[in-house]
Structure formats: C-alpha cells, structure tokens
Coordinates of C-alpha atoms in Angstrom, one line a residue:
M17 CA 0.1 -0.1 -0.2
T18 CA 1.2 3.4 -0.9
D19 CA 1.1 6.8 1.2
D20 CA -1.8 7.6 -0.7
G21 CA -3.8 4.1 0.8
I22 CA -4.1 3.2 -2.9
I23 CA -3.1 -0.6 -3.2
Y24 CA -1.8 -1.3 -6.8
R25 CA -2.0 -4.4 -8.3
G26 CA -0.8 -6.4 -11.7
P27 CA 0.1 -5.0 -15.0
L28 CA -2.2 -2.3 -14.5
G29 CA -0.8 -1.0 -11.3
E30 CA 2.7 -1.5 -12.9
M31 CA 2.0 0.4 -15.7
A32 CA 0.7 3.1 -13.4
Q33 CA 3.7 3.4 -11.1
A34 CA 6.3 3.3 -14.4
E35 CA 4.5 5.7 -16.6
A36 CA 2.8 8.4 -14.3
G37 CA 6.0 10.3 -13.6
A38 CA 7.1 10.7 -16.9
A39 CA 3.6 12.2 -18.0
G40 CA 3.1 14.5 -14.8
M41 CA 0.4 12.8 -13.5
D42 CA -0.5 11.1 -10.2
P43 CA 0.2 7.4 -10.3
A44 CA -3.4 6.6 -8.6
D45 CA -5.6 9.0 -11.0
L46 CA -3.6 6.9 -13.7
Y47 CA -4.4 3.7 -12.1
V48 CA -8.1 4.7 -12.0
A49 CA -8.5 6.0 -15.5
A50 CA -6.6 2.9 -16.9
I51 CA -9.0 0.3 -14.9
S52 CA -12.0 2.2 -16.5
W53 CA -10.6 2.0 -20.0
W54 CA -9.4 -1.7 -20.0
S55 CA -12.8 -2.9 -18.5
T56 CA -14.4 -1.3 -21.0
A57 CA -12.6 -2.9 -23.5
V58 CA -12.8 -6.5 -22.1
A59 CA -16.2 -5.7 -21.3
P60 CA -18.0 -7.9 -24.4
A61 CA -15.9 -11.1 -22.8
V62 CA -15.5 -11.3 -19.0
S63 CA -18.1 -11.3 -16.6
V64 CA -18.1 -11.9 -13.0
S65 CA -20.2 -14.8 -11.0
S66 CA -21.6 -12.0 -8.7
W67 CA -23.3 -10.1 -10.7
P68 CA -24.1 -12.2 -14.1
A69 CA -26.4 -9.6 -15.6
A70 CA -24.0 -6.8 -15.1
P71 CA -21.4 -5.8 -17.6
L72 CA -17.4 -5.5 -16.1
T73 CA -17.4 -1.5 -16.9
V74 CA -15.8 0.6 -14.2
W75 CA -16.8 3.9 -14.5
T76 CA -15.1 6.8 -13.2
S77 CA -15.2 10.9 -13.2
L78 CA -11.9 12.5 -12.7
V79 CA -12.5 15.8 -10.8
S80 CA -10.2 18.9 -11.3
S81 CA -10.2 22.1 -8.9
D82 CA -9.7 24.1 -12.5
V83 CA -9.9 23.3 -16.5
P84 CA -8.7 19.6 -16.5
D85 CA -5.9 18.8 -19.1
S86 CA -8.5 15.8 -20.3
E87 CA -6.6 15.6 -23.6
S88 CA -3.2 14.4 -22.5
L89 CA -5.0 12.1 -20.0
R90 CA -6.7 10.3 -23.2
H91 CA -3.8 10.5 -25.3
L92 CA -1.8 8.8 -22.6
L93 CA -4.3 6.3 -22.3
H94 CA -4.4 5.6 -26.0
R95 CA -1.0 5.2 -26.5
L96 CA -0.7 3.0 -23.8
L97 CA -3.5 0.8 -23.8
S98 CA -4.6 0.9 -27.5
G99 CA -2.6 -2.1 -28.4
P100 CA -3.9 -4.7 -25.7
G101 CA -7.5 -3.7 -26.5
P102 CA -9.0 -1.8 -29.6
L103 CA -11.6 0.8 -27.7
A104 CA -13.5 3.6 -29.4
V105 CA -13.3 6.9 -27.8
H106 CA -16.2 9.4 -28.0
H107 CA -15.6 12.7 -26.6
D108 CA -18.3 15.3 -25.1
V109 CA -21.4 13.0 -25.4
T110 CA -24.3 15.2 -24.1
D111 CA -27.3 14.2 -25.2
Q112 CA -29.2 11.2 -26.7
K113 CA -28.3 11.8 -30.1
L114 CA -24.9 12.1 -29.8
L115 CA -24.8 8.8 -27.6
S116 CA -26.9 7.3 -30.7
A117 CA -24.4 8.7 -33.2
A118 CA -21.5 7.3 -31.1
S119 CA -23.1 3.7 -31.0
H120 CA -24.0 3.7 -34.6
A121 CA -20.4 4.7 -35.6
T122 CA -19.0 1.6 -33.3
R123 CA -21.4 -0.8 -34.6
R124 CA -20.8 0.1 -38.1
A125 CA -17.1 -0.3 -37.2
D126 CA -17.4 -3.7 -36.0
N127 CA -19.4 -4.8 -38.6
A128 CA -16.5 -3.7 -41.3
G129 CA -14.1 -5.3 -39.1
D130 CA -12.5 -2.3 -38.2
G131 CA -13.5 -1.9 -34.7
A132 CA -14.7 -3.7 -31.5
P133 CA -18.3 -3.4 -30.0
T134 CA -17.5 -1.1 -27.3
F135 CA -16.6 2.6 -26.8
L136 CA -15.7 4.9 -24.1
L137 CA -17.4 8.1 -23.2
T138 CA -14.6 10.7 -22.2
G139 CA -14.8 14.6 -21.4
S140 CA -17.9 15.8 -20.1
P141 CA -21.4 14.2 -20.1
F142 CA -22.8 17.9 -18.9
T143 CA -24.1 21.0 -20.6
S144 CA -23.9 24.5 -19.2
G145 CA -26.9 26.9 -18.8
R146 CA -28.6 29.3 -16.2
G147 CA -28.8 26.6 -13.5
G148 CA -25.2 25.4 -13.8
S149 CA -24.1 22.2 -15.3
R150 CA -26.9 19.8 -16.2
I151 CA -26.8 16.4 -18.0
S152 CA -30.2 15.6 -20.2
S153 CA -32.8 13.4 -18.9
S154 CA -32.7 11.1 -22.0
L155 CA -29.3 10.6 -22.0
E156 CA -29.1 10.0 -18.2
G157 CA -31.7 7.3 -18.6
H158 CA -29.4 5.5 -21.2
L159 CA -26.4 5.6 -19.1
R160 CA -28.2 4.3 -16.1
Q161 CA -29.4 1.2 -18.0
A162 CA -26.3 0.4 -19.8
W163 CA -24.5 0.3 -16.4
D164 CA -26.9 -1.8 -14.9
G165 CA -26.9 -4.4 -18.0
R166 CA -30.1 -3.3 -19.9
H167 CA -28.5 -2.4 -23.1
A168 CA -31.3 -0.2 -24.8
L169 CA -29.5 2.5 -26.3
P170 CA -31.0 4.4 -29.4
T171 CA -30.0 3.7 -32.8
R172 CA -29.6 5.8 -35.9
G173 CA -28.5 5.3 -39.6
I174 CA -29.8 4.2 -43.1
G175 CA -32.4 1.3 -43.3
R176 CA -30.2 -1.3 -44.0
Y177 CA -28.2 -0.9 -40.7
R178 CA -31.5 -0.7 -38.6
A179 CA -32.8 -3.9 -40.5
A180 CA -29.4 -5.7 -39.6
R181 CA -29.5 -4.3 -35.7
R182 CA -28.1 -6.9 -33.4
P183 CA -30.3 -7.6 -30.5
N184 CA -27.7 -5.8 -28.3
P185 CA -26.0 -2.9 -29.1
P186 CA -22.4 -2.2 -28.2
H187 CA -21.1 -2.1 -24.5
F188 CA -20.0 1.1 -23.2
G189 CA -18.2 2.9 -20.1
S190 CA -17.3 6.4 -19.1
L191 CA -14.0 8.1 -18.3
W192 CA -15.0 11.5 -17.6
D193 CA -12.3 14.5 -16.7
L194 CA -14.5 17.0 -15.3
S195 CA -13.8 20.7 -13.8
A196 CA -14.9 21.0 -10.2
S197 CA -18.2 22.9 -11.3
E198 CA -19.0 20.8 -14.1
W199 CA -19.1 17.9 -11.4
R200 CA -21.9 19.9 -9.3
G201 CA -24.1 19.1 -12.1
F202 CA -24.6 15.6 -10.6
L203 CA -25.7 17.1 -7.3
S204 CA -27.9 20.1 -9.0
T205 CA -29.8 17.5 -11.6
D206 CA -30.1 14.3 -9.0
A207 CA -29.1 12.3 -11.8
A208 CA -29.3 8.7 -11.0
T209 CA -25.8 8.4 -12.6
Y210 CA -24.2 9.9 -9.9
S211 CA -24.4 6.7 -7.8
R212 CA -23.4 4.4 -10.8
V213 CA -19.6 6.3 -11.2
L214 CA -17.1 6.5 -9.2
H215 CA -15.8 9.9 -8.1
F216 CA -12.4 10.8 -7.7
A217 CA -10.5 14.2 -6.7
R218 CA -7.4 14.6 -8.8
R219 CA -4.1 15.0 -7.3
S220 CA -1.2 17.1 -7.8
A221 CA 2.0 14.9 -9.9
P222 CA 3.8 13.7 -7.1
V223 CA 7.8 14.2 -7.8
L224 CA 9.3 12.2 -10.6
R225 CA 10.1 9.2 -9.7
T226 CA 12.8 6.8 -11.5
D227 CA 11.4 3.3 -10.7
S228 CA 12.8 0.8 -13.1
T229 CA 10.2 -1.1 -14.9
S230 CA 10.5 -4.2 -17.1
G231 CA 8.0 -3.1 -19.2
G232 CA 6.3 -6.6 -18.9
W233 CA 2.8 -5.3 -18.2
R234 CA 2.6 -4.6 -21.8
H235 CA 3.0 -8.2 -22.8
E236 CA 0.7 -9.3 -19.8
L237 CA -2.1 -7.1 -20.9
A238 CA -2.2 -8.4 -24.5
A239 CA -2.0 -11.8 -23.2
A240 CA -4.7 -11.1 -21.1
Y241 CA -7.1 -9.4 -23.8
G242 CA -6.3 -12.6 -26.1
W243 CA -7.5 -15.0 -23.2
A244 CA -10.1 -12.8 -22.6
F245 CA -12.1 -13.2 -26.1
N246 CA -10.8 -16.7 -26.4
T247 CA -12.2 -18.0 -23.2
R248 CA -14.9 -15.8 -22.4
P249 CA -14.5 -16.2 -18.5
I250 CA -17.0 -15.8 -15.8
L251 CA -14.8 -14.8 -13.0
T252 CA -15.4 -16.8 -9.8
Y253 CA -14.2 -15.6 -6.1
T254 CA -11.9 -17.5 -3.9
T255 CA -13.0 -18.4 -0.4
R256 CA -11.6 -15.2 1.4
A257 CA -12.4 -12.9 -1.5
A258 CA -16.1 -13.9 -1.3
Q259 CA -16.2 -13.3 2.0
Q260 CA -14.1 -10.0 2.0
W261 CA -16.5 -9.0 -0.6
Q262 CA -19.6 -10.0 1.3
V263 CA -18.0 -7.6 3.9
V264 CA -18.5 -4.8 1.8
R265 CA -21.9 -5.7 0.6
E266 CA -23.3 -6.4 4.2
A267 CA -22.0 -2.7 5.2
E268 CA -24.0 -1.1 2.8
C269 CA -27.1 -0.8 4.8
I270 CA -25.4 1.4 7.4
W271 CA -24.9 4.2 4.8
D272 CA -28.6 4.5 4.8
A273 CA -29.3 6.2 8.5
P274 CA -26.7 9.0 8.5
L275 CA -26.8 10.4 4.9
P276 CA -29.2 12.1 2.4
E277 CA -31.3 9.8 -0.1
Q278 CA -29.0 10.6 -2.7
H279 CA -25.9 10.2 -0.9
A280 CA -27.0 7.0 0.3
D281 CA -27.9 5.4 -3.1
F282 CA -24.1 6.3 -4.0
Y283 CA -22.8 4.6 -1.2
R284 CA -25.3 1.6 -1.4
R285 CA -23.4 0.7 -4.8
I286 CA -20.0 0.5 -3.2
G287 CA -20.2 -3.5 -3.3
D288 CA -20.8 -3.4 -6.9
H289 CA -18.0 -1.0 -7.6
V290 CA -15.6 -3.1 -5.7
S291 CA -16.8 -6.2 -7.5
R292 CA -15.8 -4.7 -10.8
I293 CA -12.7 -3.0 -10.1
A294 CA -11.7 -6.5 -8.7
G295 CA -13.2 -8.3 -11.8
T296 CA -11.3 -6.2 -13.9
L297 CA -7.7 -6.7 -12.0
A298 CA -8.4 -10.6 -11.8
A299 CA -8.9 -10.6 -15.8
T300 CA -5.4 -8.9 -16.3
E301 CA -3.9 -11.6 -14.6
R302 CA -6.0 -14.3 -16.1
A303 CA -7.0 -15.5 -12.8
A304 CA -10.2 -15.8 -10.1
V305 CA -11.1 -13.0 -8.1
H306 CA -8.5 -13.4 -5.0
S307 CA -8.3 -11.6 -2.0
A308 CA -5.4 -9.6 -3.3
H309 CA -7.9 -8.0 -6.1
I310 CA -10.8 -7.3 -3.2
E311 CA -8.4 -5.2 -1.3
S312 CA -6.7 -3.2 -4.5
A313 CA -10.4 -2.7 -5.4
W314 CA -11.5 -1.3 -1.7
S315 CA -8.3 0.8 -1.7
L316 CA -9.8 2.7 -5.1
A317 CA -13.6 2.3 -3.6
R318 CA -12.4 4.0 -0.3
R319 CA -10.7 6.8 -1.8
A320 CA -13.7 7.3 -3.9
V321 CA -16.1 7.5 -1.0
L322 CA -13.9 10.1 0.9
D323 CA -13.4 12.1 -2.3
T324 CA -17.1 12.1 -2.9
A325 CA -17.8 13.3 0.6
H326 CA -15.3 16.4 0.1
L327 CA -16.8 17.1 -3.4
A328 CA -20.1 17.0 -1.8
A329 CA -19.3 18.9 0.8
M330 CA -20.4 16.2 3.5
D331 CA -20.4 15.8 7.0
R332 CA -17.2 13.6 7.4
S333 CA -18.5 12.4 10.7
M334 CA -21.3 10.3 8.5
V335 CA -18.5 8.8 6.5
D336 CA -15.3 8.3 8.5
P337 CA -17.2 5.6 10.9
V338 CA -18.1 3.3 8.2
V339 CA -15.0 3.6 6.1
K340 CA -12.9 2.8 9.5
H341 CA -15.4 -0.4 10.1
L342 CA -14.9 -1.7 6.7
D343 CA -11.1 -1.3 6.8
D344 CA -11.2 -3.2 10.3
R345 CA -13.1 -6.0 8.9
L346 CA -12.2 -6.3 5.4
F347 CA -8.1 -6.8 6.3
N348 CA -9.1 -8.7 9.6
V349 CA -11.3 -11.7 7.6
S350 CA -9.3 -15.0 8.9
V351 CA -10.6 -17.3 6.3
P352 CA -8.5 -19.0 4.3
E353 CA -7.6 -17.9 0.7
G354 CA -9.2 -20.9 -0.8
E355 CA -8.8 -22.2 -4.4
A356 CA -11.2 -21.1 -7.5
S357 CA -10.9 -20.9 -11.0
P358 CA -12.2 -18.8 -13.8
I359 CA -15.6 -20.6 -15.2
H360 CA -14.8 -20.6 -19.2
A361 CA -18.0 -20.5 -21.1
N362 CA -16.6 -22.4 -23.8
G363 CA -16.1 -25.6 -21.9
P364 CA -13.9 -28.2 -22.8
E365 CA -14.7 -30.5 -25.3
S366 CA -18.6 -29.8 -25.1
E367 CA -20.5 -28.6 -28.4
Q368 CA -22.0 -25.9 -26.3
W369 CA -19.1 -24.0 -25.7
R370 CA -20.9 -20.6 -25.5
P371 CA -23.8 -18.9 -23.9
P372 CA -26.3 -17.7 -26.5
G373 CA -25.7 -14.8 -28.7
R374 CA -21.9 -14.6 -27.6
G375 CA -19.1 -14.2 -29.9
T376 CA -15.7 -12.7 -30.5
H377 CA -15.6 -8.7 -30.1
G378 CA -19.2 -9.0 -30.2
S379 CA -22.6 -9.1 -28.2
Q380 CA -24.2 -11.4 -30.6
L381 CA -22.3 -14.6 -31.8
Q382 CA -20.7 -14.3 -35.1
T383 CA -21.8 -17.4 -37.2
G384 CA -22.2 -18.5 -40.8
S385 CA -21.8 -15.9 -43.5
S386 CA -21.7 -13.1 -40.8
A387 CA -18.4 -14.9 -39.7
V388 CA -16.8 -15.5 -42.8
R389 CA -17.5 -11.8 -44.2
K390 CA -16.1 -10.6 -41.1
L391 CA -12.8 -12.9 -41.6
K392 CA -12.2 -11.6 -45.0
Q393 CA -12.6 -8.2 -44.1
W394 CA -9.9 -8.6 -41.6
Y395 CA -7.6 -10.1 -43.8
Q396 CA -8.5 -8.2 -47.1
D397 CA -8.7 -11.7 -49.0
R398 CA -4.9 -12.3 -48.4
C399 CA -4.1 -15.7 -47.4
Q400 CA -2.9 -16.5 -43.6
M401 CA -0.3 -18.9 -44.5
C402 CA 1.2 -17.9 -48.1
A403 CA 0.0 -14.0 -48.0
T404 CA -1.2 -14.6 -51.8
V405 CA -4.2 -12.3 -52.9
L406 CA -5.9 -14.1 -55.7
A407 CA -7.1 -11.0 -58.1
L408 CA -9.7 -11.7 -60.3
P409 CA -10.9 -9.8 -63.6
S410 CA -14.3 -9.6 -62.0
P411 CA -16.4 -7.3 -60.1
R412 CA -15.3 -9.5 -57.0
H413 CA -11.6 -8.0 -57.6
R414 CA -10.4 -10.8 -54.8
Y415 CA -10.9 -13.9 -53.8
S416 CA -10.3 -16.4 -50.8
E417 CA -12.0 -19.1 -48.5
A418 CA -12.7 -19.6 -45.1
A419 CA -11.5 -22.6 -43.9
H420 CA -12.7 -24.8 -41.0
I421 CA -9.9 -25.7 -38.7
R422 CA -12.5 -28.1 -37.0
A423 CA -14.0 -29.5 -39.8
R424 CA -17.8 -29.4 -40.6
E425 CA -18.1 -33.1 -40.6
D426 CA -16.6 -33.2 -37.0
N427 CA -19.1 -30.7 -35.9
G428 CA -16.9 -27.7 -36.1
P429 CA -18.7 -24.3 -35.8
D430 CA -19.1 -21.6 -38.0
I431 CA -17.5 -18.9 -35.8
V432 CA -14.2 -16.9 -36.3
E433 CA -12.4 -18.9 -33.6
N434 CA -12.8 -21.9 -36.1
L435 CA -11.9 -20.3 -39.4
L436 CA -8.8 -19.3 -41.4
C437 CA -8.9 -17.0 -44.4
L438 CA -7.0 -18.8 -46.9
C439 CA -6.3 -18.7 -50.9
P440 CA -7.5 -22.2 -52.7
T441 CA -4.3 -23.9 -52.7
C442 CA -3.7 -23.4 -49.0
H443 CA -7.2 -24.6 -48.3
V444 CA -6.9 -28.2 -49.9
L445 CA -3.6 -28.6 -48.2
F446 CA -5.1 -28.1 -45.0
D447 CA -8.1 -29.5 -45.4
A448 CA -6.3 -32.8 -46.7
G449 CA -3.8 -32.7 -43.7
A450 CA -0.9 -31.9 -45.8
R451 CA -0.5 -28.9 -43.5
V452 CA -1.6 -28.5 -39.4
L453 CA -0.7 -26.2 -37.1
T454 CA 1.0 -26.0 -33.8
D455 CA -0.1 -24.4 -30.5
D456 CA 1.4 -21.4 -31.4
L457 CA 0.1 -21.4 -35.1
T458 CA 3.2 -22.3 -36.8
I459 CA 2.8 -24.1 -39.8
V460 CA 4.0 -27.7 -40.3
D461 CA 4.5 -29.5 -43.6
T462 CA 3.2 -33.0 -42.5
V463 CA 5.0 -34.5 -45.8
T464 CA 8.4 -33.4 -45.2
G465 CA 7.8 -32.7 -41.4
Q466 CA 9.6 -29.2 -42.0
H467 CA 8.1 -26.5 -39.6
G468 CA 7.8 -23.3 -41.6
K469 CA 6.5 -19.8 -40.3
R470 CA 3.7 -18.7 -38.2
I471 CA 0.3 -17.6 -40.0
A472 CA -0.5 -14.1 -40.3
L473 CA -2.7 -13.2 -37.1
H474 CA -5.4 -10.0 -36.9
R475 CA -5.2 -8.5 -33.7
W476 CA -8.7 -9.4 -33.0
H477 CA -8.7 -12.9 -34.5
F478 CA -8.2 -15.2 -31.6
I479 CA -8.0 -18.8 -33.0
D480 CA -9.3 -21.3 -30.1
S481 CA -6.3 -23.9 -29.5
R482 CA -8.5 -26.8 -29.2
Y483 CA -9.9 -26.5 -32.7
V484 CA -6.2 -26.4 -33.6
R485 CA -5.5 -29.5 -31.6
H486 CA -8.4 -31.3 -33.0
H487 CA -7.3 -30.7 -36.5
R488 CA -3.5 -31.9 -35.8
Q489 CA -4.5 -35.1 -34.1
R490 CA -6.9 -35.9 -37.0
W491 CA -4.0 -35.8 -39.6
A492 CA -1.0 -36.1 -37.7
G493 CA -1.8 -37.7 -34.2
N494 CA 0.0 -36.6 -31.1
G495 CA 3.4 -36.7 -32.6
L496 CA 3.7 -32.9 -33.0
Q497 CA 4.7 -30.9 -29.7
P498 CA 3.4 -27.4 -29.6
L499 CA 6.2 -24.8 -29.8
A500 CA 6.4 -22.1 -26.9
S501 CA 6.3 -18.5 -27.4
A502 CA 5.1 -15.3 -26.4
P503 CA 1.5 -14.3 -28.1
S504 CA 3.2 -10.9 -28.7
A505 CA 5.7 -12.4 -31.1
Q506 CA 2.9 -13.4 -33.6
P507 CA 2.8 -11.7 -36.9
K508 CA 0.1 -9.0 -36.7
L509 CA -1.6 -7.3 -40.0

C-alpha cells in the first residue's frame, strides 16, 4: 500500500507506477483511469459470477479544481493501452443524439471489421445553462440502463443498418475528466448516474520517480486480452475473497441512516463497484478473483468514498466511521484464501461452448456468413499462410476461402475462432492434412515434417487452440509438440 492508501495490483498497477511520473500525473489517477479504460475494452467477453447480468465496466469521473487537461489523459491512455485492447473513444457525448451517433459508428466499424463493439465516453456529459451544468434526462436514462446491464441504446442510420440491427448494442463505459463546477451537475440534477460512477478528486503529480520497470505489463495485458476473448470467462471468487466482498455488501445498509437519500444511493453501490474493479484486475492476471484483488479494489473505492464526501461538502463524521469499520473488518477476515478457477463459457470438449448470442468482439455470436464476412474483411482476402491475394478480372476483384479448422463434418462451428482465411491452394492442403498448425500457430508440412513460419494473425482474430489440436490430432496424431512462444511475437496485420 502506498502513502495515499492505494494498493496497486497487476499489470495495470505496474503501468501506472511506471508511466505516471514521466507524464506528470499522479499514479493513482492513472491507475483509476486505466482500470476504467481496460474494463470497457474487455466488457464484451468477461463477467463476474456475483453479478452475471451486469457488464464489467468501471465508470469513473476525475475531478480537477480548475479546467482539467483531459486531452493529455486520453492521449496517454490511448498510447499505452490501445494496443492490448482496441477501443473507440467518444468525447463530450452530452445528449441522446450524440450517444446514438457514437453507438451507430461503433457498430458500423465492428460490422466492417475495423473496430470492436465497445466504446468509452470521455470529456463531460454535462451542458452549461442558467442553472449550472446539467445532464439531459434522455442521456441519463440510457447511461443508467447501460451500467445496469440492460442495453437499450438508441440507434440511427440508414435502413439497412436498422434492418440488420443486433439485439444488443455495443458495450460502453465512461471516463469523465471534469472541472469542479461541471461535477456539481451531478448534484444539481439529482442524476441517477451519480451513484453509478466512482468520483475521484485529482491529485497533483508527485515528484518524478525513476522506478525501474521491465515493461512486462504490455505483454501481460496483450495476453490477457487474447485470453478474455478466447475463453470468455465468468470469474469466480476464492473463499477469502468472497468473504471480503460480503463484508462490503453487508456494510451498504449502514450508509442509509446518516446520509441524505441521494448520497445513500451512491454508497449503497460500493459493493458493485468493488466487484467490478476486482473482476477487472483479476482478468488482467487471467485468474479468479482473489483477496488481493478485493483489497486493491476496496482501496480505490475507499478513496472514491472520501473524495465524494469532500466534493459534495458532506459532514465527514457521517462517512469516516463506516470507512474505518470496513477497513477493520475487510483486512481482518480470517478465513483461508482457498482455491477457485475462472469458469470458462466455452467448456472443454463440449459443443455448447458458448452462451447464446455471444461471440468474438461482439454481443452477438458471429456465425455462418457473418463470421466469414468479418474474417475476409479483417484480412482483405489475403491468405494467412502464404500471403497470396488472388486477383480476379471481375466485379469481385479478390477471392479467398474460409477454411474450418475443426471440420464441419466433425461438428466444427461456423465461428471466427474456428476459421482461417486461405487461398484455394492452402485451403486444399490444410483440409487434406498436408499442413497442420502447432499450438503457437506455426505451419507444419506433414509430408516433409518441416516447420515453416507462423500464420499471419489479425489482432482481433483469436483462434481457439482446441480446434487447432483437434485438426492436428486428426491428421498427425500426437507426434507434433506445441511450440512455446509469447503471444506478442505472433505477426500482426
């Protein structure tokens, strides 16, 4: 735990402590913002067992005493985190029409293979008027429903997009960088969104530190992002973590008596916030939720509790005793850690590998022709094995084929995790077993036994290794050993 009470955890904590000083930011501010950013990026794939219906997203507002330098924060996060998880950012979405446009643009980019079905709202949701900063009631209603997991966002666009509309719109989160006067709009409008956002008062940047870092957090986040969309985990709790989280939930009713209704509503959601932050941190480590994740999550929620009391000018005597009560109880839970594993939505050797309507980078499963279309858009009809683009003197211009890794006759599904974009020649060689893949997607010629190069891999194309093993065992038995290499070493388009 640092001097400000924040417990930094995992690759996001390492990144915040290593990068904040050079950017002139407080590490805790960068840590909070990074959690909000990354939780939004993985929201379509990861959920927590305690709240299966709600998305993982952690919504935050960072409040400055003067006009905030929001551009530098967004640009820093984009530079640091856009590689591990592609995420669209929409600045100053202040009404329903702007939210509709952002949702439509994100969906269209996802359909075209140029984006992911998730975006982040930055800047400010408020507009200024005579009565101060206000949030529109229509925008606030959509924000509230999205945070709760009932995705009912507005849509717009030409008829063909309306006709092909998915049952669930893109996931989205918020990372608002506000001035103190803008933040008071939460209180003046009595917005229900107030209780769904963690509020932090930004700190001055500390003295530049020269802590050494291996930079390993970049690889860890990239690997965690791939793991999330490959396995689609439902994160469970260890025994001690579950007990600690229950301590936080039980304390929610304590806030009711001393606080006005609006503020009591905010504090009653602290258990939800702790669960989401802990799940986000666990996902970066590809693990179940442990007590260390709960403790780090509480350290952030604790600071948000105290900062919110300060920003709202509340009587601290109504807040401090409950905070101390939670500190004492949570860090003194005596039960052993216990063991738990993330529950994978696509269980081993089962044809019901995914929950209905779930798929790669989308709230709806990409199957059949939609999966083939997305695959070919990603690679622009370029063969993943030989890099050939078959040009045609016809309106189609290019031609490629979608090859099933686990064959259809072996109950291989029509999803992008089981497909390769190949030219006709490589498709025939692969289907006939003349070529197989190792676990790290290196091409093996089964006639000569020689290992070639790894296949080209789009950064959003996550191939399920179980399909690869099934194909290899069908044609080459168990004689081929998987090659060990870092996921980041795979060639990207």
